[in-house]
Structures are given as C-alpha cells and as structure tokens.
XYZ file of N, CA, C and O in Angstrom:
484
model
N 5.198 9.951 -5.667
C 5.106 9.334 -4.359
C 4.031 8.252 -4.390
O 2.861 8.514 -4.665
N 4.564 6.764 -4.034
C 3.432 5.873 -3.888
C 2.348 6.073 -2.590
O 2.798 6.474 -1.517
N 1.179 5.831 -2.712
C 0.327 6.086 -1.860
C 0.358 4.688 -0.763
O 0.425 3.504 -1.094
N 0.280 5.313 0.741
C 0.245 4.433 1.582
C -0.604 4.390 2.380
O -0.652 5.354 3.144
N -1.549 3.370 2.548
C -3.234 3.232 3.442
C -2.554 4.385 4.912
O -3.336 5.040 5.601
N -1.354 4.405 5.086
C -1.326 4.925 6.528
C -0.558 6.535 6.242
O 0.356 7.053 6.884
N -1.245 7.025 5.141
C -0.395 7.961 4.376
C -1.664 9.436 5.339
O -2.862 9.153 5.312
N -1.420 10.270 5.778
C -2.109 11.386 6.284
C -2.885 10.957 7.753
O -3.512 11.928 8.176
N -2.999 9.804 8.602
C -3.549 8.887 9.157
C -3.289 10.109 10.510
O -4.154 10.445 11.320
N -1.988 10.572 10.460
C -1.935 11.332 11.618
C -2.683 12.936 12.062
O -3.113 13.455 13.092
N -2.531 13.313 10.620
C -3.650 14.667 10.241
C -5.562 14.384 10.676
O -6.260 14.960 11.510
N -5.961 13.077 9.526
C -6.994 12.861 9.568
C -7.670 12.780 11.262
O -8.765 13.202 11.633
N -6.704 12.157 12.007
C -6.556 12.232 13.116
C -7.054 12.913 14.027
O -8.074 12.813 14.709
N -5.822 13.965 13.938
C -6.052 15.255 14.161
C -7.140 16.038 14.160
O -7.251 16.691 15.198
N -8.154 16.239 13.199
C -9.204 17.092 12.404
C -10.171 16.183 13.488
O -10.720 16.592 14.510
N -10.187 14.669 12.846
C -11.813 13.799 14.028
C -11.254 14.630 14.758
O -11.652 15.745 14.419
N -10.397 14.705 15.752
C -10.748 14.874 17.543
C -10.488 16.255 17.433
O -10.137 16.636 18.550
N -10.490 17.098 16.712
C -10.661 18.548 17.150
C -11.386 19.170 17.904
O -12.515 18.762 18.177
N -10.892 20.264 18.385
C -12.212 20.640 19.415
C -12.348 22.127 18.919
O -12.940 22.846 19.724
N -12.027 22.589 18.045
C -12.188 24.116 17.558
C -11.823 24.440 16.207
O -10.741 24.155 15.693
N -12.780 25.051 15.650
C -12.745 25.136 14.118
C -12.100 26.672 13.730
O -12.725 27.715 13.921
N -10.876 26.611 13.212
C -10.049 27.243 12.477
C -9.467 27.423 11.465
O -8.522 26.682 11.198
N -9.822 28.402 10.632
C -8.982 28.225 9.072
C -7.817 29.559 8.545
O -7.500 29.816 7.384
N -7.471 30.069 9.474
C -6.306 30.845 9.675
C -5.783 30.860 10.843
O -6.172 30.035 11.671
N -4.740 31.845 11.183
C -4.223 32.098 12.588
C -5.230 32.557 13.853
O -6.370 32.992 13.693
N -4.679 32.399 14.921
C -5.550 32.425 16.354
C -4.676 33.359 17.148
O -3.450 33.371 17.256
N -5.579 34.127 17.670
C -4.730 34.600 18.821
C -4.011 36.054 18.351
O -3.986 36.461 17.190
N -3.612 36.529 19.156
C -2.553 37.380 19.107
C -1.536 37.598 17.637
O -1.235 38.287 16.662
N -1.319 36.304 18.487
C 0.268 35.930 17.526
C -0.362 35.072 16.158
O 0.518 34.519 15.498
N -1.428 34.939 15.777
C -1.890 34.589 14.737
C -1.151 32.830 14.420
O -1.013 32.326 13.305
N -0.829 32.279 15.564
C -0.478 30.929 15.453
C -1.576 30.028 14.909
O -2.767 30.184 15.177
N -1.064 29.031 14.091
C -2.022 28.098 13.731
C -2.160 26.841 14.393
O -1.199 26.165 14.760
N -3.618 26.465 14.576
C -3.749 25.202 15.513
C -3.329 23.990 14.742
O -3.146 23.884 13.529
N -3.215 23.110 15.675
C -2.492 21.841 14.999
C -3.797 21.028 14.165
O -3.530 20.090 13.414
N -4.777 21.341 14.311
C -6.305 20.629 13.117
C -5.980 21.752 12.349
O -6.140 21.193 11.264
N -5.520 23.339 11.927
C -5.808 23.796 10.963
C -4.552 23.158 10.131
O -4.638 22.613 9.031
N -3.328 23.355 10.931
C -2.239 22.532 10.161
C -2.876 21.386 9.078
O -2.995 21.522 7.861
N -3.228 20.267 9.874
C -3.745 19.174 9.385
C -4.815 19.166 8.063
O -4.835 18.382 7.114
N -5.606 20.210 8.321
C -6.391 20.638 7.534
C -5.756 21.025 5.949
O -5.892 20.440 4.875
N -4.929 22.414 6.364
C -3.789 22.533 4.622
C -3.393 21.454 4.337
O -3.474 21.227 3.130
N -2.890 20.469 5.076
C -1.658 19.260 4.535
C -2.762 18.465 3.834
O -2.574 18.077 2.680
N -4.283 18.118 4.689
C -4.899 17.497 4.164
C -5.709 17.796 2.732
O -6.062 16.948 1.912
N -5.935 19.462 2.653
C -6.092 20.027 1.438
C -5.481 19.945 0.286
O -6.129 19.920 -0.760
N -4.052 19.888 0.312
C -3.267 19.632 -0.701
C -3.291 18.198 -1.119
O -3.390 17.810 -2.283
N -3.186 17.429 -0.024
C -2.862 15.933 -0.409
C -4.501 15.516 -1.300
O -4.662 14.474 -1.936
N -5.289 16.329 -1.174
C -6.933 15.785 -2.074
C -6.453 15.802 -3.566
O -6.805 14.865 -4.282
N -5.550 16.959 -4.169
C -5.260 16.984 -5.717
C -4.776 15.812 -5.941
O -5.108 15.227 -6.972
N -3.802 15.164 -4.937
C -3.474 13.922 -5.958
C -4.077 12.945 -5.046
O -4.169 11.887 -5.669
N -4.406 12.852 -4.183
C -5.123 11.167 -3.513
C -6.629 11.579 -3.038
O -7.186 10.861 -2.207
N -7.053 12.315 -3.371
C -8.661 12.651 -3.585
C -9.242 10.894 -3.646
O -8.689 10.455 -2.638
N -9.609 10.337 -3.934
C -9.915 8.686 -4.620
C -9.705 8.115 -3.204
O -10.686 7.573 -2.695
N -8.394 8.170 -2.399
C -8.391 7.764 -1.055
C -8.384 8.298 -0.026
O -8.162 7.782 1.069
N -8.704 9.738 -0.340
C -8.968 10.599 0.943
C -10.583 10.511 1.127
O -10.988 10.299 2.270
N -11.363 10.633 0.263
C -12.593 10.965 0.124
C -13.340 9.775 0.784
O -14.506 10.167 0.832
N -13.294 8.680 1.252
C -14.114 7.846 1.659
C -13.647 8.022 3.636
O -14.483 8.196 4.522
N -12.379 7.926 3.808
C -12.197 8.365 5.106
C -12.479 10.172 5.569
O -12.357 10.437 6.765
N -12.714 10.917 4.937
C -13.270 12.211 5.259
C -14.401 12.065 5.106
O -14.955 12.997 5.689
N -15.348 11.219 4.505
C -17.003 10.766 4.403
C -17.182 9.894 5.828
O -18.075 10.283 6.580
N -16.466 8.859 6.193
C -16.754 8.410 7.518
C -16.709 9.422 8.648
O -17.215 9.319 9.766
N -16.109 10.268 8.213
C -15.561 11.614 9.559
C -17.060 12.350 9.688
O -17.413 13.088 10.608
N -17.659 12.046 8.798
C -18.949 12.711 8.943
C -19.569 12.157 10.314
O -20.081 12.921 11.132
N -19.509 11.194 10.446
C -20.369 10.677 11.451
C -19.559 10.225 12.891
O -20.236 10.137 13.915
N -18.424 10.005 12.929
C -17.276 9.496 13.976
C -17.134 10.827 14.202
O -18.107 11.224 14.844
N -16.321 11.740 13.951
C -15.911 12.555 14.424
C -16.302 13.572 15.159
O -17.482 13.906 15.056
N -15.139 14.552 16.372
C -16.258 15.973 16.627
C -16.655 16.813 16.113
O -16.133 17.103 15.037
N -17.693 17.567 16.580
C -18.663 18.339 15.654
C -17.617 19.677 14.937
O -17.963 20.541 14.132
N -16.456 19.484 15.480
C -15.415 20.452 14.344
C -14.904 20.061 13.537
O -14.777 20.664 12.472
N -14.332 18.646 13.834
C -13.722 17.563 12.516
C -14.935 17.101 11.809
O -14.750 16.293 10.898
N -16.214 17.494 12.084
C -17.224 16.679 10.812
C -17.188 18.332 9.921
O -17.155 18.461 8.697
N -17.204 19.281 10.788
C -17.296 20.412 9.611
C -15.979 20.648 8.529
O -15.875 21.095 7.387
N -14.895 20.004 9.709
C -13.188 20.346 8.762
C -13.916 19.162 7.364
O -14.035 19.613 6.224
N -14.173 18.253 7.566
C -14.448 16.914 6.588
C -15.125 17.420 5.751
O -14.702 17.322 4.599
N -16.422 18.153 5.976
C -17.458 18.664 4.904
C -16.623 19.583 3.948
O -16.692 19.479 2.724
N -15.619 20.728 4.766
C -15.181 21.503 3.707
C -13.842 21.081 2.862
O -13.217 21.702 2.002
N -13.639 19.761 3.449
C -12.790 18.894 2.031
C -13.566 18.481 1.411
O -13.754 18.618 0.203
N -14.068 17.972 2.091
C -14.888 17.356 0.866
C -15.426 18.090 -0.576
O -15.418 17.700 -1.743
N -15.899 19.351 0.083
C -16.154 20.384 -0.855
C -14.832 21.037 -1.560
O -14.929 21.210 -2.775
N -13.955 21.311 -1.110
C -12.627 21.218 -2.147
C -12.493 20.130 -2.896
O -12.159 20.312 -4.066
N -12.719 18.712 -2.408
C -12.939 17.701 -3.543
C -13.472 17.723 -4.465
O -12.734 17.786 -5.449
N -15.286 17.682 -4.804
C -15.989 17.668 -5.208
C -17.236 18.164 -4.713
O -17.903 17.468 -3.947
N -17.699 19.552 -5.154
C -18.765 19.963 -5.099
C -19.998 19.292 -5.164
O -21.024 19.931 -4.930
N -20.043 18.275 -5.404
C -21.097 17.897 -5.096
C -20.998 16.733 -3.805
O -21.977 16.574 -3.076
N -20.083 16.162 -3.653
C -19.734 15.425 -3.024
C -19.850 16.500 -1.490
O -20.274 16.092 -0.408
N -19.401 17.790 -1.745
C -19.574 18.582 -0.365
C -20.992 19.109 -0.243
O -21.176 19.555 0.890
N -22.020 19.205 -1.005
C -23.293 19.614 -1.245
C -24.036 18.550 -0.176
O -24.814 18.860 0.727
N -23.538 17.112 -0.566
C -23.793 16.224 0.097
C -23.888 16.327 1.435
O -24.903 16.288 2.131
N -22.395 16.505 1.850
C -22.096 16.328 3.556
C -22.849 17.581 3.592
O -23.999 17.304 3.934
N -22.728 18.709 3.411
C -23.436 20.338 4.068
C -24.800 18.614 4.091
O -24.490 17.485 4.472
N -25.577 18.864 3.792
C -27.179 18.161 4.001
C -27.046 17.339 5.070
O -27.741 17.519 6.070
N -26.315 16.531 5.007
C -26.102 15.521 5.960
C -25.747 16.198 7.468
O -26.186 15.684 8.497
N -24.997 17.275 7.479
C -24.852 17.379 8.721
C -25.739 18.405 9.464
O -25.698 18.778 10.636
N -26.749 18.835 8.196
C -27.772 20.422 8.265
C -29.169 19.651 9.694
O -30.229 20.058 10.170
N -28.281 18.380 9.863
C -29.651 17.978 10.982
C -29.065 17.768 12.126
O -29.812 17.487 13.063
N -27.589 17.838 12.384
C -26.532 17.839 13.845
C -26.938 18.793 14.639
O -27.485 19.838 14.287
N -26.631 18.387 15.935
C -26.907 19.642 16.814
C -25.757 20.363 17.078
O -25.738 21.590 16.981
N -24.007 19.167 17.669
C -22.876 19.084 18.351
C -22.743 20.781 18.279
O -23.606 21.443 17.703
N -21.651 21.357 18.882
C -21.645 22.555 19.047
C -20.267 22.769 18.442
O -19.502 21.922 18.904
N -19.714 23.513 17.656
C -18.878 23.919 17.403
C -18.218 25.472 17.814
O -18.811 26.534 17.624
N -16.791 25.324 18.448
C -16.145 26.565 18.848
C -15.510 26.930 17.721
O -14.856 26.143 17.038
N -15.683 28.265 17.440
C -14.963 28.807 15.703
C -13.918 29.427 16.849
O -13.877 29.355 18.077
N -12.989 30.156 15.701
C -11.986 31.158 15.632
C -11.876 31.602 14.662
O -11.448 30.878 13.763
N -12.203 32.990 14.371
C -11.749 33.511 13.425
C -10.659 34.915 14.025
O -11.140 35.966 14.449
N -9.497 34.705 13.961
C -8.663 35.746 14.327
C -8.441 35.800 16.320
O -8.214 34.815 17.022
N -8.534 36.642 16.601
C -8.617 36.770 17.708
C -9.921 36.613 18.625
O -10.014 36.544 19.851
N -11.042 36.575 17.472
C -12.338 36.143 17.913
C -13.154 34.680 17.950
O -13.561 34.086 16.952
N -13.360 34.035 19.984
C -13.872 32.776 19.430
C -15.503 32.927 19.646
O -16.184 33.666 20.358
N -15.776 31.995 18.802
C -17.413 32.094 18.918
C -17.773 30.748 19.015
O -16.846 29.964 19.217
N -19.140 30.201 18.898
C -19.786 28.810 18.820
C -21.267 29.814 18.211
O -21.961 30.831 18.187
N -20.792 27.863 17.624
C -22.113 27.577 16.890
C -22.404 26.131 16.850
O -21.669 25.312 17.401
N -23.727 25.736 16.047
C -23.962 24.063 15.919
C -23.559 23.830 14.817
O -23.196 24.704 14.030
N -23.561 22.634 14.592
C -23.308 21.835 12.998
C -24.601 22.037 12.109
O -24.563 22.104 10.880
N -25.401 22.099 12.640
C -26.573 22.273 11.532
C -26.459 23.856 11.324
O -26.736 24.019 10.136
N -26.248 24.816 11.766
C -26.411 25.772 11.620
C -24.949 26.133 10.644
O -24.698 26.934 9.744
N -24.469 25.465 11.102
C -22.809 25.859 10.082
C -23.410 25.868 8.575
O -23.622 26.745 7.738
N -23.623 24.100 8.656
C -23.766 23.436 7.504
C -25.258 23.981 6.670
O -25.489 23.842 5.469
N -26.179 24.648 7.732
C -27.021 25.469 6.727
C -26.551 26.730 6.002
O -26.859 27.167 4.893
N -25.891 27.097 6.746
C -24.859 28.741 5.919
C -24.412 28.302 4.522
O -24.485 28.805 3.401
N -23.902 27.124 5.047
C -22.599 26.420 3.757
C -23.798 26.286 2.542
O -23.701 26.890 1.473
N -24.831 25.480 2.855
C -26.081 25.371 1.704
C -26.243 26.283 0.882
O -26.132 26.180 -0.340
N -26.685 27.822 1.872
C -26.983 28.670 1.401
C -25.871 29.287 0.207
O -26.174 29.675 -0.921
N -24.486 29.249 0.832
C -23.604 29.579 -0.467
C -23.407 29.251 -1.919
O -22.520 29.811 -2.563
C-alpha cells in the first residue's frame, strides 16, 4: 500500500479530541470507544509508516486533549522506546485532567501524574 499524507488523518483525529482514555472495552457491554478504535488502527499502521506517523503523534503532544496527548505518548512508546521515554518527560509537567476507563470503572487523573507512572515503568 502506497502511503498517503491523508492516510490515518481521520483516527489521528479522533485520539487529539478525545475526551476519555481507554484501552479495552467500556461499560457493561464492554464496547469500544471510537479513540480506542483509532488507537489499534493507529497501532498497527506504526509497523509499517512509523517514519510518518511519528512526527504527527509528537505534535499531538502539545495540540491535543490531555487524553489524546497520553493516547500519543503510548504510540509513541510502541514506536520507539525511547522516543516514548521522551514524551512520558515531556508531559510529566501537564496538569490537563484525564478521564480513564478501565472496564466498567471510570476514574481521572492528570497528565503529569499518568506520565510519571509511565517513567516509573
């Protein structure tokens, strides 16, 4: 598949304006939100366009909401570990608030506090 500048544009999308951080099913019915969607599609598409994903998930650091800068950090870190070592630092000084889900449980937290956990790992 040739690569096209407007190739994932609708995912990446997606993830900036998120408003709740999810990396499995939600709810009840264990449905997945449309940023976690975005998130797998965007995970897979890093093995082969990593080179042009990685500079628009690095701008997401700073444009995006404080759930799409954390979705960005943890591509990034599927990218390149160090490249995600990076963003965790960078965002270990955010305040924005992030709403998790994990399962049927939502919680909040900040971006610095995420991204200090992530350090610690």
């Amino acid at each position: 598949m040739l690569w096209k500048k407007q190739a994932y544009d609708d995912e990446l999308r997606l993830l900036a304006g998120a408003d709740t951080l999810a990396f499995g099913g939600v709810g009840i019915a264990g449905a997945l939100l449309p940023a976690t969607k975005a998130y797998f599609t965007v995970e897979e598409a890093l093995r082969q366009h990593g080179g042009e994903l990685r500079p628009r998930l690095e701008a997401m650091l700073d444009k995006a909401t404080p759930a799409g800068r954390v979705y960005a950090a943890e591509l990034l870190t599927h990218a390149d570990a160090a490249a995600g070592r990076a963003a965790w630092q960078r965002l270990a000084g955010q305040s924005g608030e992030v709403k998790t889900f994990s399962g049927c449980i939502m919680s909040s937290t900040t971006v610095a506090r995420y991204a200090q956990e992530r350090l610690r790992d």
